[in-house]
Structure formats: structure tokens, C-alpha cells
XYZ file of N, CA and C in Angstrom:
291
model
N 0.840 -1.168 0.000
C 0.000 0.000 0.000
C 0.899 1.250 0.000
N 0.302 2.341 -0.314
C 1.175 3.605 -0.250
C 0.579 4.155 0.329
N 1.411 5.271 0.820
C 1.043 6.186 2.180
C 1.710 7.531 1.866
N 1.112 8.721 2.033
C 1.643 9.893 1.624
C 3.100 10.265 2.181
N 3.549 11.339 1.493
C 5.183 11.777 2.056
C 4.989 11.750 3.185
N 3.928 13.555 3.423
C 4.173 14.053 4.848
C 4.036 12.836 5.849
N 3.098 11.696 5.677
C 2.816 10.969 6.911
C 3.989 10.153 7.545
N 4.894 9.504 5.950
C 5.753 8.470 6.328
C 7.137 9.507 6.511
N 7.227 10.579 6.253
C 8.263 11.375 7.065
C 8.028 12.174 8.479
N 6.744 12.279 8.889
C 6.287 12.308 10.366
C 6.801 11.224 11.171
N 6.506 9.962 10.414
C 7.096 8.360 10.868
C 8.341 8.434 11.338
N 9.196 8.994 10.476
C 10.445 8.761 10.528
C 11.348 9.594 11.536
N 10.769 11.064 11.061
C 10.785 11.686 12.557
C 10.574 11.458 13.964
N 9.785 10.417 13.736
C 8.957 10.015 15.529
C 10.183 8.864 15.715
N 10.302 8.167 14.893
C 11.036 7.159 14.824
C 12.027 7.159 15.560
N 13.420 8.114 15.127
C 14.404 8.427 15.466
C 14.538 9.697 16.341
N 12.983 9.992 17.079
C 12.812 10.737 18.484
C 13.458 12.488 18.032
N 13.157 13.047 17.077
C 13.633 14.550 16.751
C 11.847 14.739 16.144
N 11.006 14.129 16.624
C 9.798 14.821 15.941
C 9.296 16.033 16.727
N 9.687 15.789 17.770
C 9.267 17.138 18.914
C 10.278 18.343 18.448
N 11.371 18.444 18.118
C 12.345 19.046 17.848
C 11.794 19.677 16.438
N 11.542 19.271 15.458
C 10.672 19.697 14.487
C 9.888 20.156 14.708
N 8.872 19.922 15.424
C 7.784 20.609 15.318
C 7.582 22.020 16.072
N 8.569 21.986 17.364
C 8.685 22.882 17.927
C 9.616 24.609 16.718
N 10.682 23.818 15.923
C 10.919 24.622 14.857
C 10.191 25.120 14.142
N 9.132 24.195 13.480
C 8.262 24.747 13.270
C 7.239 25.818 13.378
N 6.668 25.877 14.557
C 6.304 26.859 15.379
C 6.590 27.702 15.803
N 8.006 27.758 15.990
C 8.471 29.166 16.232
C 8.928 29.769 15.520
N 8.951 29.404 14.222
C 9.246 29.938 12.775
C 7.948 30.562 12.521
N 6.831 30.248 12.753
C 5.656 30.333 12.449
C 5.253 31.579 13.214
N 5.338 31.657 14.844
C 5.486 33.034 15.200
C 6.311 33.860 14.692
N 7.475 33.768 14.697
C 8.317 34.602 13.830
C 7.472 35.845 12.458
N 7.074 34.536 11.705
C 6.528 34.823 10.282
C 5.279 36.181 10.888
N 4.326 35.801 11.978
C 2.873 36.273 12.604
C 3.944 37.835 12.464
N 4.724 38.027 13.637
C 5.181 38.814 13.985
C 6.046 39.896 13.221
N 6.580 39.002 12.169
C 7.262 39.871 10.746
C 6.389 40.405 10.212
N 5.083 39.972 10.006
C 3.686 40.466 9.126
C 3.357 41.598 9.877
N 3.048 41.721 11.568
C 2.597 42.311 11.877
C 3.507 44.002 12.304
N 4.857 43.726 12.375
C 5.704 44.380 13.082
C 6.950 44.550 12.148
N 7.043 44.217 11.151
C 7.766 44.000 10.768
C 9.005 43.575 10.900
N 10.324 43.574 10.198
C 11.586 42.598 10.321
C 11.965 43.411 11.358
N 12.123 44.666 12.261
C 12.359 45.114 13.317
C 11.627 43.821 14.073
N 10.332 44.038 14.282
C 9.632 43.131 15.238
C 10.254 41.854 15.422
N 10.404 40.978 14.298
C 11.042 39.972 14.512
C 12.021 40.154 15.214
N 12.945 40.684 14.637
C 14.848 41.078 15.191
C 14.778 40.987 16.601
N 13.899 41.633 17.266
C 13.425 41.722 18.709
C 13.253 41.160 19.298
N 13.138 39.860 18.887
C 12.429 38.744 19.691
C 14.022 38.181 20.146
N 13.963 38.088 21.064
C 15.654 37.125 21.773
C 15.582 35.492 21.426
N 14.285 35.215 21.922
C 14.622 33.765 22.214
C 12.564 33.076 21.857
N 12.816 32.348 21.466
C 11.148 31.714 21.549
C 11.287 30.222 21.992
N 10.790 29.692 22.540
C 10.698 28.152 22.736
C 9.802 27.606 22.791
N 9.350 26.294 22.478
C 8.064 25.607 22.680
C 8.278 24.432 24.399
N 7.800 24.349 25.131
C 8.124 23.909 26.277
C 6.663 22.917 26.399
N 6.947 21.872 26.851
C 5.853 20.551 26.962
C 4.661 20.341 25.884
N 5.402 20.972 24.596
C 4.150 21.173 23.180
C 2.583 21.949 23.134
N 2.887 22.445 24.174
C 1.673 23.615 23.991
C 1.833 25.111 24.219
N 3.025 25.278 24.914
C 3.041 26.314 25.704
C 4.131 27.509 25.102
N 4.301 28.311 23.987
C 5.467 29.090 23.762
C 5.913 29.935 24.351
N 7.052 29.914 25.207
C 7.504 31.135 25.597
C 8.357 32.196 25.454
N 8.484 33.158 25.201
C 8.892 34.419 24.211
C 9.596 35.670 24.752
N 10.611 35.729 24.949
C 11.665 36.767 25.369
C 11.696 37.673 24.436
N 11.162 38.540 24.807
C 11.226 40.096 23.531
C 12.533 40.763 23.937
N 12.801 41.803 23.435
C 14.489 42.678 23.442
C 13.739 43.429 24.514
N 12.698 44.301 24.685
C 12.305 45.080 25.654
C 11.151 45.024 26.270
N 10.896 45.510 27.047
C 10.083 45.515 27.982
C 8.553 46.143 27.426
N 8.905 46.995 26.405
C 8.163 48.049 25.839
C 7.895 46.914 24.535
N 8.488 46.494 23.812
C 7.651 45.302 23.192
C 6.859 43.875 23.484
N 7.498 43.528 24.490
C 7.224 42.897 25.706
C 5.571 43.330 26.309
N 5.266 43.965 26.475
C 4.029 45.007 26.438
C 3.005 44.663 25.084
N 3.795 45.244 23.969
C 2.930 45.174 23.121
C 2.491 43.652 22.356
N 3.152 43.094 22.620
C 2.993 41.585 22.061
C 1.696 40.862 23.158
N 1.783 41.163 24.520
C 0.953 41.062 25.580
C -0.603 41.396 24.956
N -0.593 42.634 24.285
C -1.878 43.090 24.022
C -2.239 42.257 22.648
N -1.649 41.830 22.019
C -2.077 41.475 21.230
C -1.664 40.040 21.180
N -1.786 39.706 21.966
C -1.836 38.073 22.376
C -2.865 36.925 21.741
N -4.074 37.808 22.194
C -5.325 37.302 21.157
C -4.918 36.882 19.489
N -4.682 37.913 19.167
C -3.876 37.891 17.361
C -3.226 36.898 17.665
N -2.279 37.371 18.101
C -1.328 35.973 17.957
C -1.493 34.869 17.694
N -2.482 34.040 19.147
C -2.895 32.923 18.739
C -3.839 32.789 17.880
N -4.443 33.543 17.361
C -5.325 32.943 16.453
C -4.499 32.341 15.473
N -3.502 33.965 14.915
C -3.059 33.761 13.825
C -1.844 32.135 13.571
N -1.401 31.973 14.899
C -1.017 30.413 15.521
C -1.319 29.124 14.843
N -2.880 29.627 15.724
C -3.628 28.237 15.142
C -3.912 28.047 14.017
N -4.020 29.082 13.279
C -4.316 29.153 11.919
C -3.292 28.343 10.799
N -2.286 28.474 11.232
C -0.981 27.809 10.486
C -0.421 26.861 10.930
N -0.786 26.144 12.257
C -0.532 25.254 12.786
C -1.906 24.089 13.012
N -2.480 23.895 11.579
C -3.523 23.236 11.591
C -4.876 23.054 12.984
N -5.359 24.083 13.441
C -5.891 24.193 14.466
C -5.264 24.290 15.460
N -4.317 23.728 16.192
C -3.316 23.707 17.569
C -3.278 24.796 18.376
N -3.753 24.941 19.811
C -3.722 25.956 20.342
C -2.534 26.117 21.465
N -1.741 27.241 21.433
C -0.481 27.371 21.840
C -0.746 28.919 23.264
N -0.637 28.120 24.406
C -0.278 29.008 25.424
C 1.207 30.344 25.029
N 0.685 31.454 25.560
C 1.615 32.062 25.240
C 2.244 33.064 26.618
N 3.866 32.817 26.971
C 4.269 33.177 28.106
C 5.126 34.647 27.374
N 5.048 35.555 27.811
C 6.124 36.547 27.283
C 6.248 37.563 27.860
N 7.784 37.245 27.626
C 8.732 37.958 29.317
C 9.645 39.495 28.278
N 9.590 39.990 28.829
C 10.484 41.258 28.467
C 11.491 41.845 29.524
């Protein structure tokens, strides 16, 4: 029988235990992208550090305190725009400035 790419390279990923590691890349590439759209390549640049921590939860070190702030308010956006690209998945969001 045949079985599509994406599924049997999900496989293979799980397989050899880096599928969490992917996917978490994933995702924080994916905020990245939210945040370039919204803020542009400054906005991004800003961001220090993002991580995905126990697969739901991203947490997000901005450069300042004052963006740090504004990412807060618009938290809502965020995740939507999240889930939206991450096939439904809803992602807690921690962010420290």
C-alpha cells in the first residue's frame, strides 16, 4: 500500500525521536513569520529567544520591555493567527520582556 510523504516522514521523525524538535521549529518559525507580518523585520529582530516547552506552551523573550508590552496586548492575534498555520493547535503564550 502507499502512504503519503508528509505521513511516512512524520514516521520517521517520531522514529528516530527529533519529531518534537521539528515541530517545535516549526512553530516558532511560524510566530516569527505572525510577527514579521505584523511588526515587521524590526519586530522579529526583537524577539531574543522563543521556545516551545511541553508542546503547547510558547515562551517568548522580547528585546524590551516596551515590546514585551505590546505583544501582551495582542496576544489574542497571535494565537489565532497560531492556530491558523498550525492546523488548528492551540499554543499558550508566556512573554517575558
Amino acid at each position: 500500500m502507499f502512504e503519503s510523504l508528509a505521513r511516512a516522514i512524520s514516521d520517521r521523525l517520531r522514529q528516530h525521536g527529533i519529531s518534537s524538535a521539528v515541530e517545535a521549529a516549526q512553530v516558532t518559525e511560524a510566530l516569527r513569520q505572525i510577527i514579521a507580518e505584523k511588526w515587521g523585520a524590526s519586530g522579529a529582530a526583537a524577539m531574543k529567544k522563543v521556545a516551545l516547552r511541553e508542546g503547547a506552551t510558547l515562551e517568548i523573550l522580547a528585546g524590551s520591555g516596551g515590546f514585551a508590552a505590546e505583544l501582551r496586548m495582542h496576544e489574542f492575534y497571535l494565537q489565532e493567527q497560531l492556530s491558523a498555520r498550525c492546523n488548528g493547535r492551540r499554543f499558550r503564550l508566556r512573554i517575558f520582556g
